[in-house]
Amino acid sequence: MTTQHQHLVYGHSTAHDCLAFADAGTATEEAAEIQALAAARTWGEARQVRMTHLWNPAGPEYHEPEDGYADDKPFDITEVGAVADGNWPRLVTERAFTVLPQDLQDRYGKRQVTVHNGDYLEIAVAGEGELVAELRERGYEVTRDDALINLLGGFSLGSPAA
């Protein structure tokens, strides 16, 4: 078995009441992109938010000014179709499929199917200690950050920025 050296961030996903895992190497930057879009005050600002890791659901390819989304029109991220439909950002609980080893997915997780947003891996909070210990034994660096995990999942997008 090869030893991994990957840094994972994980936490309790409030939306699905289970653990979620993400690549710590990009998680903070992705969260910053989500926050930047959520902070936009007008559609013009929202269209200008640069995305490196995510796609911009308010970008010009989705919402043209002439379609009623004028640059000076007030922007509310919760009114963006992809956000309202739960398609942006993608389910944070889906990331476990790509960042966790398959045998640990099988042992600790249960695939859940959603009608509109794809599958996700439900990992019971009760298995946290054992799963984290196994990951560390395999050379993973694992850090818990519930706020970051929930931001990546878009859980608090509807609440005003602090």
XYZ file of C-alpha atoms in Angstrom:
162
model
C 0.000 0.000 0.000
C 1.455 3.367 -0.951
C 1.638 6.081 1.647
C -0.257 9.229 0.820
C 0.738 12.685 1.876
C -2.367 14.656 1.380
C -3.812 17.276 3.664
C -7.544 16.925 4.182
C -9.904 19.241 5.970
C -13.094 17.782 7.349
C -16.029 18.725 9.497
C -19.659 18.246 10.333
C -21.809 19.147 7.335
C -24.899 20.770 8.808
C -26.867 20.292 5.584
C -26.536 16.489 5.661
C -25.757 15.958 9.377
C -22.675 13.891 8.584
C -18.942 14.302 8.089
C -17.572 15.833 4.903
C -13.980 15.852 3.625
C -12.209 18.207 1.218
C -8.730 18.811 -0.151
C -7.162 21.292 2.254
C -4.861 22.504 -0.524
C -7.715 24.240 -2.333
C -10.489 24.450 0.286
C -9.570 27.887 1.643
C -9.270 29.380 -1.859
C -12.607 27.844 -2.903
C -14.245 29.235 0.237
C -12.839 32.680 -0.577
C -14.412 32.480 -4.049
C -17.788 31.570 -2.525
C -17.490 34.440 -0.040
C -16.469 36.895 -2.767
C -19.526 36.058 -4.843
C -21.809 36.175 -1.802
C -20.411 39.625 -0.926
C -21.178 41.140 -4.346
C -23.694 43.984 -4.014
C -24.660 44.307 -7.682
C -24.910 41.978 -10.671
C -22.003 43.867 -12.233
C -19.813 43.047 -9.217
C -21.005 39.433 -9.230
C -20.110 39.024 -12.899
C -16.597 40.337 -12.166
C -15.819 37.825 -9.390
C -12.888 35.778 -10.644
C -13.081 32.054 -10.087
C -10.070 29.776 -10.189
C -11.486 26.615 -8.612
C -15.231 27.039 -9.078
C -17.454 28.316 -11.889
C -19.295 31.604 -11.444
C -23.063 30.983 -11.543
C -23.616 34.737 -11.896
C -21.120 35.039 -14.737
C -21.904 36.653 -18.096
C -22.364 33.273 -19.761
C -25.393 32.674 -17.486
C -26.863 36.131 -16.791
C -26.549 38.868 -19.397
C -27.273 42.520 -18.454
C -29.827 42.763 -21.282
C -31.768 39.807 -19.785
C -32.779 41.857 -16.754
C -29.525 41.499 -14.838
C -28.208 45.039 -15.286
C -24.806 45.790 -13.771
C -26.349 48.172 -11.230
C -29.201 45.827 -10.233
C -28.872 44.658 -6.594
C -27.394 41.177 -6.339
C -28.588 38.476 -3.932
C -26.729 35.192 -4.242
C -29.768 33.246 -3.020
C -31.673 34.377 -6.122
C -29.126 32.875 -8.539
C -30.742 29.820 -10.116
C -27.828 27.420 -9.578
C -27.589 28.445 -5.909
C -31.343 28.264 -5.295
C -31.447 24.832 -6.956
C -28.582 23.553 -4.795
C -26.222 23.071 -7.742
C -23.658 25.687 -6.649
C -21.476 25.188 -4.866
C -21.509 21.420 -5.340
C -22.368 19.242 -2.366
C -19.454 19.294 0.060
C -20.381 15.750 1.090
C -19.773 14.621 -2.515
C -16.058 15.427 -2.273
C -15.363 12.340 -0.159
C -15.720 10.264 -3.338
C -12.527 11.835 -4.705
C -10.435 12.511 -1.583
C -10.967 9.394 0.546
C -9.532 5.961 -0.271
C -12.188 3.606 -1.670
C -11.898 1.061 1.146
C -12.554 3.775 3.752
C -15.496 5.100 1.723
C -16.921 1.582 1.726
C -16.302 0.994 5.431
C -17.383 4.362 6.884
C -19.717 5.824 4.310
C -23.029 5.152 2.682
C -23.816 6.458 -0.796
C -26.905 8.643 -0.719
C -28.749 9.603 -3.884
C -30.439 12.978 -4.294
C -32.987 13.621 -6.998
C -31.445 16.857 -8.316
C -27.942 17.303 -6.907
C -26.188 13.989 -7.443
C -24.877 11.430 -5.007
C -23.004 12.132 -1.811
C -21.212 10.033 0.785
C -22.904 10.008 4.167
C -20.247 9.424 6.825
C -21.647 9.091 10.326
C -20.214 11.496 12.887
C -19.928 8.538 15.271
C -17.126 7.077 13.123
C -15.022 10.252 13.207
C -12.278 9.137 15.625
C -11.688 5.790 13.938
C -11.745 7.181 10.379
C -9.425 10.089 11.201
C -7.022 7.701 12.962
C -6.938 5.417 9.892
C -6.277 8.354 7.583
C -3.411 9.550 9.792
C -1.946 6.010 9.882
C -1.856 6.160 6.071
C 0.068 9.427 6.081
C -2.781 11.897 5.635
C -2.702 15.178 7.495
C -6.247 15.734 8.748
C -7.651 18.951 10.228
C -11.184 19.599 11.459
C -12.840 22.889 10.435
C -16.635 22.823 10.563
C -17.018 26.454 9.445
C -14.906 25.899 6.329
C -16.743 22.678 5.428
C -20.135 24.369 5.740
C -18.981 27.374 3.730
C -17.754 25.037 0.971
C -21.201 23.491 0.966
C -22.869 26.879 0.720
C -24.826 26.216 3.901
C -24.814 29.814 5.157
C -25.135 31.661 1.832
C -28.560 32.994 2.747
C -27.394 34.676 5.939
C -25.940 38.184 5.973
C -22.182 38.491 5.973
C -20.640 39.170 9.343
